[in-house]
PDB file of C-alpha atoms in Angstrom:
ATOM      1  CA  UNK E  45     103.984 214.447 -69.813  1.00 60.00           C
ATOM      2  CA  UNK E  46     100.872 212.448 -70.272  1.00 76.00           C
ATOM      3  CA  UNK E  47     103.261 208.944 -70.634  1.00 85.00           C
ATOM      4  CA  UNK E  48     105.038 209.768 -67.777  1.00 89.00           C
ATOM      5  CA  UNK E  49     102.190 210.498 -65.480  1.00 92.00           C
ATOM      6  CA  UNK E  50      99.908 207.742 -66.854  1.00 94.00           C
ATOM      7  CA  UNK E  51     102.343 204.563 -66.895  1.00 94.00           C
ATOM      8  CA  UNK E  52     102.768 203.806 -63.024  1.00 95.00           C
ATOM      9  CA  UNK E  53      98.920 204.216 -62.366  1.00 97.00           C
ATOM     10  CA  UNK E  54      97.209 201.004 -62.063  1.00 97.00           C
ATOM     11  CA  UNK E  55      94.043 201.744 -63.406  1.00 97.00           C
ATOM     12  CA  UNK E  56      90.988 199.312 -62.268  1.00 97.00           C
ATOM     13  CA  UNK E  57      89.366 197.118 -65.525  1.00 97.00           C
ATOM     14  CA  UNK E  58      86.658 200.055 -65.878  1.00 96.00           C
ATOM     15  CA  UNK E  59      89.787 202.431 -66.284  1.00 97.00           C
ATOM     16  CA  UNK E  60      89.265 204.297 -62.895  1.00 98.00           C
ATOM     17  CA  UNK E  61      92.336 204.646 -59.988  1.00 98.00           C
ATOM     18  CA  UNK E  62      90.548 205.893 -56.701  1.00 98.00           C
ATOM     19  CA  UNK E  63      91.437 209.741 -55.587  1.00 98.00           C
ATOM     20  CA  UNK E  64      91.889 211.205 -52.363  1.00 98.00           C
ATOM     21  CA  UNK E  65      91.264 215.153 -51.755  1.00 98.00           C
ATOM     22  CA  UNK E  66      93.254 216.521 -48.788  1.00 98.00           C
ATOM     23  CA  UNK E  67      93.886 219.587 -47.226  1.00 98.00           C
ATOM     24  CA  UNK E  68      97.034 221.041 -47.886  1.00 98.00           C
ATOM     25  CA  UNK E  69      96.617 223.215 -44.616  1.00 97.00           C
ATOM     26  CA  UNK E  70      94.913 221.209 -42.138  1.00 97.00           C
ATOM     27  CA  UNK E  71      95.794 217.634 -43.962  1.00 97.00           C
ATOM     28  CA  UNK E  72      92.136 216.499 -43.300  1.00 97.00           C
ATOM     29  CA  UNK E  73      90.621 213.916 -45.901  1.00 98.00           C
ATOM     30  CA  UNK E  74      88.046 215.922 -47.895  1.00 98.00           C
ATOM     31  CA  UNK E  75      86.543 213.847 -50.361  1.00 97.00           C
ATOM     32  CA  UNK E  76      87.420 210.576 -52.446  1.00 97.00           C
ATOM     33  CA  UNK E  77      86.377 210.018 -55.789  1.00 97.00           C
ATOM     34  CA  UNK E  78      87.742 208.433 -58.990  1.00 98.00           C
ATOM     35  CA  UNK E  79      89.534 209.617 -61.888  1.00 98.00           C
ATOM     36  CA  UNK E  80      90.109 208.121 -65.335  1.00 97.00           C
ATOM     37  CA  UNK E  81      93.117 208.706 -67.423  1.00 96.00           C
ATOM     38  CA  UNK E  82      91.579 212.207 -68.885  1.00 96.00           C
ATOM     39  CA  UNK E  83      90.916 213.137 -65.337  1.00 97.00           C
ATOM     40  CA  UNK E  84      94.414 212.916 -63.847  1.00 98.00           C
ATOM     41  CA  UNK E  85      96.144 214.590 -66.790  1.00 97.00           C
ATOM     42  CA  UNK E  86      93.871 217.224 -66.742  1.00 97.00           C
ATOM     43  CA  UNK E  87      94.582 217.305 -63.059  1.00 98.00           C
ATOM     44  CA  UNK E  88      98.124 217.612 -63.711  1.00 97.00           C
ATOM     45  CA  UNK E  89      98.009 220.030 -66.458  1.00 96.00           C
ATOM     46  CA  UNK E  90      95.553 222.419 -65.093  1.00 97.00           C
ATOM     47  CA  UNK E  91      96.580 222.238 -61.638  1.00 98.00           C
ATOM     48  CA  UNK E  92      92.916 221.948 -60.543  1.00 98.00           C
ATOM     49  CA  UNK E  93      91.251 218.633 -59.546  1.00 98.00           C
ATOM     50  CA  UNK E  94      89.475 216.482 -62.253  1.00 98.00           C
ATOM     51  CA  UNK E  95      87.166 213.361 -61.316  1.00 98.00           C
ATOM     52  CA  UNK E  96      85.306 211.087 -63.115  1.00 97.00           C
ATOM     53  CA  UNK E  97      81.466 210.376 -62.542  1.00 94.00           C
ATOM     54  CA  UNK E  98      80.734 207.006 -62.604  1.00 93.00           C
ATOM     55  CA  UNK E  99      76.895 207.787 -62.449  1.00 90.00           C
ATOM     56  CA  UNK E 100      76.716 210.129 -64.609  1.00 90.00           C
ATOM     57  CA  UNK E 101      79.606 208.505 -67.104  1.00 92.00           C
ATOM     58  CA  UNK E 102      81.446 211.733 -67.887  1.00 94.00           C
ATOM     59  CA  UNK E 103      84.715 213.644 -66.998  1.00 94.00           C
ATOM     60  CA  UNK E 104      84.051 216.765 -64.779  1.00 94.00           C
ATOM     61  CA  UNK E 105      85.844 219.565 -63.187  1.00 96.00           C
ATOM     62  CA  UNK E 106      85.418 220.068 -59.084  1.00 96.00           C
ATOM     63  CA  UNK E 107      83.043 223.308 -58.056  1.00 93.00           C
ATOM     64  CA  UNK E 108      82.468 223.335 -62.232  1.00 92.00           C
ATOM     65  CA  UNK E 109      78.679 224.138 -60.736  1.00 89.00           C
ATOM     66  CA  UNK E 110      79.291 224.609 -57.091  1.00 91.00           C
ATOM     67  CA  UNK E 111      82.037 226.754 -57.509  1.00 93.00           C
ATOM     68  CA  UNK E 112      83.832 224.997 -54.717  1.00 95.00           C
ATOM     69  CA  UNK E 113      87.454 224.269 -56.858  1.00 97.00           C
ATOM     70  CA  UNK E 114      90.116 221.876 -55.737  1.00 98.00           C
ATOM     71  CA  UNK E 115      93.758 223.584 -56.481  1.00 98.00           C
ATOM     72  CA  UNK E 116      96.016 220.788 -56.322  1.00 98.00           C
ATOM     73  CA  UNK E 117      99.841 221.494 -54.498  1.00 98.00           C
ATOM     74  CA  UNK E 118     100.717 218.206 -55.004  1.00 98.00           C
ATOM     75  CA  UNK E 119     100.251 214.808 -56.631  1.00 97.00           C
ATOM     76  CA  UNK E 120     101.486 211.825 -55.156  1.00 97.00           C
ATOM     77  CA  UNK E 121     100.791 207.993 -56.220  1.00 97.00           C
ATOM     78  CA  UNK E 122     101.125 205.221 -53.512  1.00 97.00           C
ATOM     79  CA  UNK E 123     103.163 202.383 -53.752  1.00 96.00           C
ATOM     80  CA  UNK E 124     100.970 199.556 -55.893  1.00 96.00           C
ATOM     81  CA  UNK E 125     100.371 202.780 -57.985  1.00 97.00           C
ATOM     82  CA  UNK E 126      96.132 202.212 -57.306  1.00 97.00           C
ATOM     83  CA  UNK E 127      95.493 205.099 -55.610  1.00 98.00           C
ATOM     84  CA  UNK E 128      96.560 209.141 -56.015  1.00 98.00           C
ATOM     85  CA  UNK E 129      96.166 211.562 -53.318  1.00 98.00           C
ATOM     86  CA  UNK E 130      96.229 215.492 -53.664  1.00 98.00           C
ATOM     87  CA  UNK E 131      97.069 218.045 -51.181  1.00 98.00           C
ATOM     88  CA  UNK E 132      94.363 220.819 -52.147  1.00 98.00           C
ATOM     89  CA  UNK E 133      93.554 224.207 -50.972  1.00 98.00           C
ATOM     90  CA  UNK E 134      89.337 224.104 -51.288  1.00 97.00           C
ATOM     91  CA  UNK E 135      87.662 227.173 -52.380  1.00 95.00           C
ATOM     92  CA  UNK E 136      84.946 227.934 -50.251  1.00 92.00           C
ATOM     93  CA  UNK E 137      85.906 225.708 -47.343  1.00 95.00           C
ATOM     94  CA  UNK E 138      83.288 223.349 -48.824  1.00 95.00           C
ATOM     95  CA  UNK E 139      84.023 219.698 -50.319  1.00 96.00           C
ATOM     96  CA  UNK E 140      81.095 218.067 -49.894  1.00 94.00           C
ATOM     97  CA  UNK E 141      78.080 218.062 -52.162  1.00 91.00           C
ATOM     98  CA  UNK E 142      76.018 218.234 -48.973  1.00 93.00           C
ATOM     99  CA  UNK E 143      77.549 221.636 -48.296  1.00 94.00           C
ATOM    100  CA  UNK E 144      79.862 220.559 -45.377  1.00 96.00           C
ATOM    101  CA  UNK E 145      83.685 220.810 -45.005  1.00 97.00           C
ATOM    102  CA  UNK E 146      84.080 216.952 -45.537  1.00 97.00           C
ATOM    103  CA  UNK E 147      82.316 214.078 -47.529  1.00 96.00           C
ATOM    104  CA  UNK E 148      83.492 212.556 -44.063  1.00 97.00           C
ATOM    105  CA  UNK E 149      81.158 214.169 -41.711  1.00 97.00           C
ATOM    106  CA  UNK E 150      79.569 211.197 -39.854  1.00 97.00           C
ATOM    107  CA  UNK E 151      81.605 208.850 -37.022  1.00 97.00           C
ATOM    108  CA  UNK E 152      80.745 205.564 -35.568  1.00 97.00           C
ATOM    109  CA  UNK E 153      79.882 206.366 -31.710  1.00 97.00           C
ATOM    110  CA  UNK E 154      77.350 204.664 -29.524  1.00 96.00           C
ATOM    111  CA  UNK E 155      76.468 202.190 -31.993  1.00 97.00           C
ATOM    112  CA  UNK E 156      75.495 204.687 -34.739  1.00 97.00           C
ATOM    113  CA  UNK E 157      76.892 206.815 -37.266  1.00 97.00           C
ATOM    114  CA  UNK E 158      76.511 210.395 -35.894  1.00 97.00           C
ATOM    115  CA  UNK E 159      76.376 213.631 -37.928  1.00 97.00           C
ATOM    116  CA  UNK E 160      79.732 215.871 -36.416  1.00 97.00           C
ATOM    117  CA  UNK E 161      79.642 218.634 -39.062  1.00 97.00           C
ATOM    118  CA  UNK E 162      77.398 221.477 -39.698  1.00 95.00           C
ATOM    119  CA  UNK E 163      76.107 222.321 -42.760  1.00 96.00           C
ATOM    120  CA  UNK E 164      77.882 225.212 -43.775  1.00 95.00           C
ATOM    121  CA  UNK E 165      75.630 226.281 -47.138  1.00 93.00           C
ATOM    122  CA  UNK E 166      72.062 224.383 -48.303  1.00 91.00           C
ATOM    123  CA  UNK E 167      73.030 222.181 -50.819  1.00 88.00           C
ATOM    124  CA  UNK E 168      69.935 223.714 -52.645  1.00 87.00           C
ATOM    125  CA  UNK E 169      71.680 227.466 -52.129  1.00 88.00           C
ATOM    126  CA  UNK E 170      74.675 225.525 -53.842  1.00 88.00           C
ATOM    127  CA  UNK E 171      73.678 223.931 -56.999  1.00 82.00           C
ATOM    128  CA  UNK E 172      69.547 224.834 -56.822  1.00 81.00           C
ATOM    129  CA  UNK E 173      68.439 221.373 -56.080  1.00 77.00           C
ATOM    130  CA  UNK E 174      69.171 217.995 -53.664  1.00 76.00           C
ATOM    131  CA  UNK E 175      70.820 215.455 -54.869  1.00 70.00           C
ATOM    132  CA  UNK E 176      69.697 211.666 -55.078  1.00 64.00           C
ATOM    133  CA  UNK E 177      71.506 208.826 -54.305  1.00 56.00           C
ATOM    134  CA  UNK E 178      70.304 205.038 -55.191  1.00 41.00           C
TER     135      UNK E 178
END
């Protein structure tokens, strides 16, 4: 399997091919992250979503801490084979590390990005501190 799947990805010269989460249900655009090669066959073999951390350098598992897994329905690779996209049902309604629905909670209106969704759980309830971003 691990041929098959790996030789149409493109990966990117650190190794990574950009991921989209989706909802299988309500097709909104969760999250994006990346995977490496590990990442996307463990994807594929597990059926549960697999990223890779560029910040903190390592393979992990989505909700491994939060509990919030990603089971994936379905794979698919676009056309210049750069980017994958899974159709996911989200455990806990919660993709976001900031304990909303979607990493896409903020729209350009007025001239500013505005916050549209609620927090649905403290991140700090969720993983028992905030995380930093540089």
């Amino acid at each position: 399997m691990s041929e098959a799947l790996l030789d149409a990805v493109k990966f990117d010269e650190k190794g990574l091919v950009c991921a989209i989460a989706q909802d299988a249900a309500t097709l909104r655009v969760l999250m994006v992250a990346w995977m490496n090669a590990e990442a996307l066959q463990k994807t594929a073999e597990t059926g549960y979503a697999h990223y890779y951390s560029r910040s903190r350098r390592k393979q992990w598992m989505k909700g491994e801490e939060s509990g919030h897994t990603q089971k994936v329905f379905e794979l698919r690779l676009d056309c210049d084979g750069d980017a994958v996209i899974m159709l996911i049902e989200q455990a806990g309604g919660i993709a976001c590390h900031t304990g909303r629905e979607s990493c896409f909670y903020r729209v350009w209106r007025g001239g500013e990005w505005q916050i549209v969704d609620a927090v649905l759980k403290d991140e700090k309830e969720i993983y028992g501190h905030t995380h930093t971003h540089g």
